[in-house]
XYZ file of C-alpha atoms in Angstrom:
516
model
C 11.291 57.457 41.023
C 8.552 56.181 38.757
C 10.752 56.680 35.691
C 13.666 54.910 37.351
C 11.373 52.016 38.296
C 10.161 51.596 34.703
C 13.663 51.926 33.312
C 15.028 49.416 35.780
C 12.172 47.022 35.029
C 12.795 47.262 31.280
C 16.486 46.638 31.823
C 15.693 43.583 33.945
C 13.313 42.267 31.296
C 16.047 42.702 28.691
C 18.479 40.721 30.813
C 15.882 37.969 31.332
C 15.233 37.777 27.593
C 18.946 37.626 26.889
C 19.230 34.881 29.473
C 16.454 32.892 27.741
C 18.343 33.008 24.445
C 21.589 32.024 26.150
C 19.719 29.208 27.839
C 18.343 28.043 24.492
C 21.731 28.086 22.788
C 24.031 26.777 25.512
C 21.699 24.513 27.483
C 18.668 23.343 25.494
C 20.703 22.431 22.407
C 23.629 21.010 24.349
C 23.310 17.228 24.338
C 26.047 16.935 27.028
C 24.393 19.430 29.408
C 24.001 16.835 32.159
C 27.733 16.466 32.668
C 29.288 17.979 35.800
C 31.378 20.499 33.849
C 28.391 21.781 31.883
C 26.294 22.096 35.015
C 29.045 24.131 36.706
C 29.351 26.294 33.604
C 25.577 26.806 33.557
C 25.639 27.800 37.233
C 28.352 30.373 36.577
C 26.391 31.834 33.633
C 23.208 32.068 35.724
C 25.191 33.688 38.550
C 26.612 36.274 36.151
C 23.125 36.946 34.774
C 21.894 37.437 38.340
C 24.687 39.964 38.988
C 23.676 41.805 35.822
C 20.127 42.016 37.165
C 21.439 43.339 40.474
C 23.416 45.956 38.572
C 20.250 47.206 36.793
C 17.838 47.633 39.727
C 14.980 49.845 40.679
C 16.461 51.790 43.619
C 13.960 52.435 46.378
C 16.420 53.966 48.811
C 20.170 54.009 49.222
C 21.141 50.409 49.911
C 17.580 49.236 49.220
C 16.881 48.231 45.603
C 14.849 45.661 43.751
C 15.356 43.589 40.621
C 14.112 40.373 39.017
C 16.822 38.076 40.429
C 13.997 36.212 42.205
C 12.401 35.426 38.848
C 15.669 34.204 37.342
C 16.691 32.021 40.279
C 13.193 30.494 40.668
C 13.166 29.580 36.969
C 16.744 28.299 37.270
C 15.787 26.004 40.131
C 12.781 24.735 38.157
C 14.614 24.062 34.875
C 18.306 23.611 35.671
C 18.158 21.612 38.877
C 20.271 21.655 42.002
C 23.945 22.100 41.029
C 23.628 25.027 38.573
C 21.084 26.810 40.787
C 23.028 26.388 44.033
C 26.171 27.676 42.351
C 24.247 30.666 40.918
C 22.712 31.362 44.343
C 26.175 31.302 45.934
C 27.611 33.723 43.348
C 24.611 36.103 43.671
C 24.597 35.978 47.472
C 28.349 36.698 47.698
C 28.008 39.619 45.317
C 25.032 41.020 47.236
C 27.007 40.666 50.456
C 29.871 42.474 48.806
C 27.616 45.387 47.843
C 26.314 45.734 51.387
C 23.698 48.321 52.255
C 20.630 48.277 54.440
C 18.900 45.698 52.229
C 21.738 43.216 51.862
C 20.192 40.592 54.169
C 16.866 40.864 52.433
C 18.639 40.568 49.079
C 20.570 37.482 50.200
C 17.377 35.955 51.647
C 15.550 36.572 48.345
C 18.387 34.887 46.436
C 18.354 31.828 48.690
C 14.570 31.517 48.971
C 13.845 32.009 45.275
C 16.338 29.413 44.076
C 15.315 26.959 46.808
C 11.594 27.254 46.051
C 12.295 26.697 42.345
C 14.361 23.567 43.063
C 11.772 22.179 45.487
C 8.982 22.873 43.005
C 10.762 20.908 40.312
C 11.569 18.108 42.763
C 8.174 17.606 44.376
C 5.972 18.568 41.418
C 7.559 16.558 38.576
C 4.394 16.729 36.447
C 4.161 20.502 36.475
C 4.648 20.642 32.675
C 1.208 19.089 32.144
C -0.346 22.436 33.143
C 2.593 24.848 33.045
C 0.630 28.109 33.145
C -1.129 27.267 36.399
C 2.063 25.912 37.949
C 4.094 28.981 36.987
C 1.411 31.280 38.395
C 1.555 29.535 41.758
C 5.341 29.348 41.685
C 5.684 33.067 40.893
C 3.149 34.000 43.531
C 4.772 31.850 46.211
C 8.319 33.022 45.445
C 7.374 36.671 45.643
C 5.107 36.242 48.618
C 8.192 34.877 50.414
C 10.115 37.821 48.961
C 7.694 40.165 50.718
C 8.330 38.233 53.905
C 12.053 38.804 53.447
C 11.336 42.547 53.637
C 11.198 42.158 57.420
C 14.979 41.744 57.309
C 15.193 45.439 56.371
C 15.689 48.061 59.070
C 12.417 48.224 60.985
C 11.762 51.884 60.272
C 11.511 51.270 56.482
C 9.869 47.832 56.424
C 6.257 48.908 56.131
C 7.007 51.847 53.893
C 8.923 49.511 51.583
C 6.152 46.952 51.539
C 3.659 49.677 50.713
C 5.709 50.734 47.697
C 6.586 47.292 46.282
C 3.672 45.052 47.180
C 1.710 45.565 43.942
C 4.760 45.176 41.732
C 5.970 42.113 43.620
C 2.594 40.340 43.633
C 1.553 41.284 40.092
C 4.483 42.174 37.828
C 7.005 39.712 39.227
C 4.700 36.655 39.002
C 3.848 37.697 35.434
C 7.563 37.920 34.666
C 7.987 34.440 36.157
C 5.199 33.095 33.958
C 6.538 34.737 30.805
C 10.144 33.637 31.349
C 9.047 30.104 32.256
C 6.752 29.826 29.234
C 9.443 31.205 26.935
C 12.041 28.730 28.139
C 9.517 25.898 28.092
C 8.617 26.774 24.521
C 12.294 26.782 23.586
C 12.708 23.356 25.187
C 9.669 21.965 23.407
C 10.706 23.459 20.092
C 14.100 21.848 20.426
C 12.587 18.535 21.519
C 10.223 18.685 18.544
C 13.147 19.417 16.253
C 15.081 16.489 17.668
C 12.016 14.253 17.359
C 11.548 15.468 13.789
C 15.186 14.772 12.964
C 14.907 11.311 14.504
C 11.707 10.717 12.577
C 13.350 11.853 9.336
C 16.351 9.625 10.009
C 14.065 6.661 10.671
C 12.072 7.498 7.581
C 15.163 7.735 5.414
C 16.541 4.553 6.919
C 13.254 2.759 6.272
C 13.096 4.058 2.703
C 16.695 3.235 1.916
C 16.307 -0.147 3.622
C 13.367 -0.820 1.315
C 15.437 0.329 -1.664
C 13.442 3.525 -2.221
C 14.990 6.819 -3.228
C 14.011 10.162 -1.693
C 13.483 13.525 -3.401
C 12.688 16.940 -1.949
C 11.688 19.695 -4.383
C 11.760 23.420 -3.658
C 9.551 24.812 -6.430
C 10.574 28.422 -5.753
C 14.263 27.785 -6.497
C 13.864 24.761 -8.775
C 16.355 22.857 -6.637
C 15.693 19.222 -5.889
C 17.437 17.073 -3.323
C 18.027 13.540 -4.594
C 19.171 11.000 -2.041
C 22.138 8.757 -2.766
C 19.787 5.793 -3.004
C 17.753 7.686 -5.646
C 20.890 8.076 -7.774
C 22.289 4.615 -7.053
C 18.989 3.088 -8.168
C 19.795 4.294 -11.684
C 23.468 3.345 -11.464
C 24.811 6.861 -10.908
C 27.294 7.968 -8.266
C 26.319 10.734 -5.837
C 28.259 13.402 -7.742
C 27.034 12.413 -11.219
C 23.558 13.978 -10.943
C 23.100 17.594 -9.893
C 20.312 18.493 -7.496
C 18.306 20.259 -10.166
C 14.883 19.571 -11.682
C 16.309 19.646 -15.208
C 18.499 16.643 -14.383
C 15.413 14.598 -13.588
C 13.564 15.715 -16.721
C 16.456 14.612 -18.948
C 16.178 11.064 -17.605
C 12.450 10.578 -18.306
C 11.586 8.380 -21.272
C 10.344 10.549 -24.191
C 7.075 8.605 -24.413
C 6.355 9.305 -20.730
C 7.580 12.900 -20.454
C 4.368 14.748 -21.369
C 2.200 12.639 -19.086
C 4.584 12.964 -16.128
C 4.997 16.733 -16.476
C 1.209 17.061 -16.662
C 0.923 15.278 -13.304
C 3.616 17.509 -11.822
C 1.842 20.640 -13.065
C -1.420 19.507 -11.458
C 0.368 19.019 -8.159
C 2.113 22.385 -8.520
C -1.261 24.082 -9.107
C -2.729 22.186 -6.123
C -5.256 20.420 -8.341
C -4.051 17.284 -6.623
C -2.462 17.094 -3.176
C -0.948 13.663 -3.669
C 1.084 12.809 -6.730
C 1.601 9.289 -8.069
C 2.948 8.258 -11.437
C 4.637 5.297 -13.111
C 7.188 6.009 -15.807
C 10.623 5.058 -17.107
C 13.940 6.665 -16.162
C 17.207 6.343 -18.039
C 19.937 4.403 -16.247
C 23.628 5.026 -16.595
C 24.047 1.849 -18.674
C 21.525 3.117 -21.250
C 18.623 0.920 -20.174
C 15.366 2.161 -18.689
C 13.865 1.307 -15.321
C 10.221 1.573 -14.396
C 9.780 3.898 -11.427
C 6.840 4.391 -9.077
C 7.023 8.082 -8.175
C 4.951 9.242 -5.197
C 4.879 12.763 -3.794
C 2.987 15.053 -1.448
C 2.753 18.833 -1.176
C 4.374 19.981 2.062
C 3.986 23.746 1.750
C 1.882 26.299 -0.136
C 2.812 29.894 -0.988
C 0.607 32.981 -0.658
C -0.828 32.450 -4.158
C -1.943 28.906 -3.417
C 0.800 27.144 -5.379
C 2.886 24.315 -4.007
C 6.244 25.655 -2.906
C 7.681 22.447 -1.502
C 6.996 18.801 -2.270
C 8.597 15.640 -1.050
C 8.358 12.090 -2.349
C 9.950 8.752 -3.131
C 11.080 6.673 -6.091
C 10.580 2.927 -6.083
C 12.050 0.554 -8.657
C 9.096 -1.425 -10.069
C 10.849 -2.837 -13.135
C 10.430 -6.437 -11.993
C 6.832 -5.805 -11.048
C 6.143 -4.308 -14.467
C 7.791 -7.280 -16.158
C 5.712 -9.662 -14.073
C 2.551 -7.671 -14.802
C 3.243 -7.746 -18.532
C 3.930 -11.468 -18.466
C 0.778 -12.043 -16.434
C -1.212 -9.857 -18.806
C 0.107 -11.744 -21.834
C -0.592 -15.051 -20.125
C -4.120 -13.954 -19.260
C -4.761 -12.722 -22.787
C -3.406 -15.993 -24.152
C -5.623 -17.990 -21.815
C -8.653 -15.854 -22.621
C -8.041 -16.258 -26.349
C -7.952 -20.032 -25.898
C -10.996 -20.110 -23.662
C -12.927 -17.839 -26.012
C -12.455 -20.290 -28.883
C -13.718 -23.388 -27.098
C -17.462 -24.023 -26.952
C -17.449 -25.123 -23.299
C -18.871 -22.978 -20.511
C -16.578 -22.685 -17.478
C -18.015 -21.780 -14.085
C -16.533 -21.411 -10.623
C -18.658 -22.272 -7.580
C -18.015 -21.845 -3.894
C -18.862 -24.627 -1.473
C -22.414 -23.310 -1.081
C -23.153 -23.380 -4.802
C -22.644 -19.664 -5.427
C -21.485 -18.577 -8.886
C -18.241 -16.654 -8.211
C -16.697 -16.532 -11.688
C -17.277 -17.671 -15.253
C -15.630 -17.827 -18.641
C -17.915 -17.992 -21.636
C -17.443 -17.195 -25.306
C -19.374 -14.411 -27.006
C -21.570 -16.876 -28.898
C -22.508 -18.928 -25.845
C -26.216 -19.553 -25.523
C -26.917 -19.080 -21.800
C -30.077 -19.919 -19.930
C -30.106 -16.410 -18.420
C -27.872 -13.373 -19.116
C -24.474 -13.449 -17.422
C -25.186 -10.489 -15.141
C -28.243 -12.236 -13.717
C -26.539 -15.289 -12.272
C -23.094 -14.130 -11.086
C -22.906 -14.166 -7.278
C -26.188 -16.023 -7.053
C -26.810 -19.558 -5.857
C -27.182 -22.216 -8.533
C -30.603 -23.172 -7.175
C -31.785 -19.587 -7.767
C -30.725 -19.677 -11.407
C -31.143 -23.246 -12.668
C -34.633 -24.745 -12.717
C -35.801 -27.385 -10.270
C -33.926 -30.682 -10.252
C -30.982 -29.345 -12.296
C -30.061 -26.844 -9.558
C -30.379 -29.489 -6.845
C -28.356 -31.987 -8.887
C -25.600 -29.397 -9.352
C -25.607 -28.576 -5.634
C -25.290 -32.276 -4.733
C -22.443 -32.668 -7.223
C -20.580 -29.670 -5.710
C -20.946 -31.139 -2.243
C -19.665 -34.541 -3.412
C -16.637 -33.025 -5.163
C -15.642 -31.039 -2.066
C -16.250 -34.035 0.192
C -14.444 -36.675 -1.877
C -12.121 -34.632 -4.068
C -13.120 -36.749 -7.085
C -14.544 -35.604 -10.403
C -18.303 -35.824 -10.819
C -20.056 -35.957 -14.215
C -23.766 -35.681 -14.991
C -26.048 -34.811 -17.895
C -29.201 -32.727 -18.040
C -31.663 -31.252 -20.547
C -32.497 -27.569 -20.533
C -35.052 -25.615 -22.517
C -33.408 -22.641 -24.265
C -34.899 -20.093 -26.693
C -33.802 -22.260 -29.630
C -35.400 -25.362 -28.157
C -34.416 -28.226 -25.861
C -30.662 -28.597 -25.386
C -28.604 -31.387 -23.868
C -25.645 -30.558 -21.570
C -22.847 -32.545 -19.976
C -21.289 -31.119 -16.776
C -17.900 -32.154 -15.379
C -17.082 -30.857 -11.872
C -13.579 -30.979 -10.363
C -12.061 -29.645 -7.139
C -10.270 -26.301 -7.668
C -9.355 -25.485 -4.049
C -10.549 -26.375 -0.573
C -13.812 -24.504 -1.008
C -14.023 -23.911 -4.757
C -15.309 -26.183 -7.521
C -14.648 -25.755 -11.238
C -17.444 -26.828 -13.600
C -16.929 -27.370 -17.333
C -20.270 -27.528 -19.132
C -20.568 -28.629 -22.761
C -23.632 -28.372 -24.954
C -24.014 -31.898 -26.383
C -27.224 -31.275 -28.354
C -25.577 -31.464 -31.781
C -23.474 -34.423 -30.727
C -26.620 -36.196 -29.533
C -28.395 -35.372 -32.781
C -25.410 -36.564 -34.790
C -25.306 -39.766 -32.752
C -28.988 -40.398 -33.445
C -28.510 -39.731 -37.157
C -25.505 -42.025 -37.219
C -27.466 -44.748 -35.496
C -30.329 -44.341 -37.982
C -27.838 -44.402 -40.858
C -26.333 -47.612 -39.538
C -29.771 -49.201 -39.266
C -30.500 -48.183 -42.839
C -27.203 -49.598 -43.996
C -27.938 -52.872 -42.247
C -31.372 -53.084 -43.939
C -29.872 -52.274 -47.282
C -27.123 -54.892 -46.843
C -29.688 -57.538 -45.924
C -31.860 -56.659 -48.917
C -28.839 -56.800 -51.218
C -27.909 -60.228 -49.910
C -31.450 -61.431 -50.486
C -31.328 -60.199 -54.075
C -27.986 -61.930 -54.645
C -29.297 -65.216 -53.314
C -32.324 -65.029 -55.559
C -30.153 -64.292 -58.556
C -27.882 -67.221 -57.799
C -30.838 -69.587 -57.447
C -32.386 -68.314 -60.655
C -29.093 -68.692 -62.471
C -28.631 -72.194 -61.140
C -32.101 -73.153 -62.202
C -31.614 -71.702 -65.611
C -28.269 -73.439 -66.054
C -29.659 -76.795 -64.918
C -32.709 -76.768 -67.137
C -31.117 -75.464 -70.373
C -28.011 -77.656 -70.141
C -30.046 -80.814 -69.407
C -32.189 -80.199 -72.409
C -29.151 -79.630 -74.592
C -27.453 -82.801 -73.359
C -30.606 -84.855 -73.965
C -30.834 -83.472 -77.483
C -27.187 -84.240 -78.051
C -27.660 -87.739 -76.753
C -30.574 -88.277 -79.133
C -28.531 -86.885 -81.996
C -25.627 -89.123 -81.095
C -27.943 -92.115 -80.915
C -29.276 -91.373 -84.365
C -25.783 -90.823 -85.654
C -24.691 -94.154 -84.169
C -27.467 -95.953 -85.942
C -26.462 -94.437 -89.248
C -22.834 -95.369 -88.690
C -23.758 -98.942 -87.891
C -25.537 -99.175 -91.128
C -22.757 -97.658 -93.180
C -19.664 -99.353 -91.568
C -19.134 -103.062 -91.309
C -19.372 -104.472 -87.812
C -15.726 -105.649 -87.850
C -14.519 -102.108 -88.288
C -17.061 -100.469 -86.071
C -14.910 -100.620 -82.906
C -12.148 -98.652 -84.592
C -14.538 -95.942 -85.668
C -16.512 -95.668 -82.465
C -14.340 -97.202 -79.789
C -15.549 -94.991 -76.960
C -19.183 -95.032 -77.915
C -19.500 -98.675 -77.019
């Protein structure tokens, strides 16, 4: 009898396991299981499984035999609900009635009580899945405790003898079978729910990636096969059937100048030197042009040797970003080249007078080294009144929005230097200061002023000399000419006297008409 009990128990366990797989395939994975037809079909399948259990019993006595129908129907009531379980109970009860025997009423009572307790447990303890092990223990114990009570429906003369023989199996093995079958089915349900959730998550992920214009790749390193999404191929202008899902296809598209660097990154990821992979490189498009791609990947599985066996990642078109970056870089270099050639010092202050940025040429003569004043307040760096004057100017610029200019002198290693500062509003809380060293300009201005004064003195002295020369010349002309004229007049007088003596008076007027 012991051997028949063990054999019957093993057969029942086999049927229960088969039922769990049928449940997983036809119920857990069936999205339309809640329809009336599917519930009826499930009830028929459970009823047939119950009959199979009845057909593989442990026979205690002719007409009195035991099986694990109680386990199956209790689990059915808990997981399948009312309609499938009631239908299965009806099929099992009718078959047990058909078989007859001294234990038929006990068998029918076990069928009805087990399924009913399972349904009531699921109905009034809806949160049983939060602690399934404890709940299944109590369910199995209660179902089979009631089963022992059903033994009183046996003929009186065998009731106590039967209870003596089955009580340990019913209160120990049967509850354990209930726990194991319930946990197995629950695990199948959760596995399927996790798979569905994973599929939904992957669909959302793919939708999000494709909505953002990103392409998806999935690389199986063991086979060398790579899945490229349609968006991955379309990004480069290819149709879905124009690129094979093979790693070599991807390698052929990489720009020759980028190939070595990219493959080096891939090798590091393959060897698990890096878990996350990120690289920017160019891929060949169908039209012959190249697009800049941001390639990101992550290792999803590792083999027994510690190498990556599966990786997954995305491709993002960053061509426009690269173009913008290059233009910005060129613009910045152009601006820096201009700023580096001008002698002015350019500083950026926040509203509190903190140095936040600067642009100075290499030859700029600063009061303190650059590293010592960045992110410090101007009053901490500039001496005394100069710092306060700068702080007041910053406040005025922010308050009025108008440009403020001021000059100051500062002692540098090469001596006293003059500076001119012009402060303008850069943003709501930033002020731009352009500072120019005016020392040489001041010195040149002083020299120019001195030169002008010298020129004025020289011009005045020259005029004085000219006036003196004119006066001297005039004096000389007046004196010498007067003397000459007097001499000439004397000579003419003498000549006139001689003429008067030599020419008769009647002819004298014709000779000297003007003299008279």
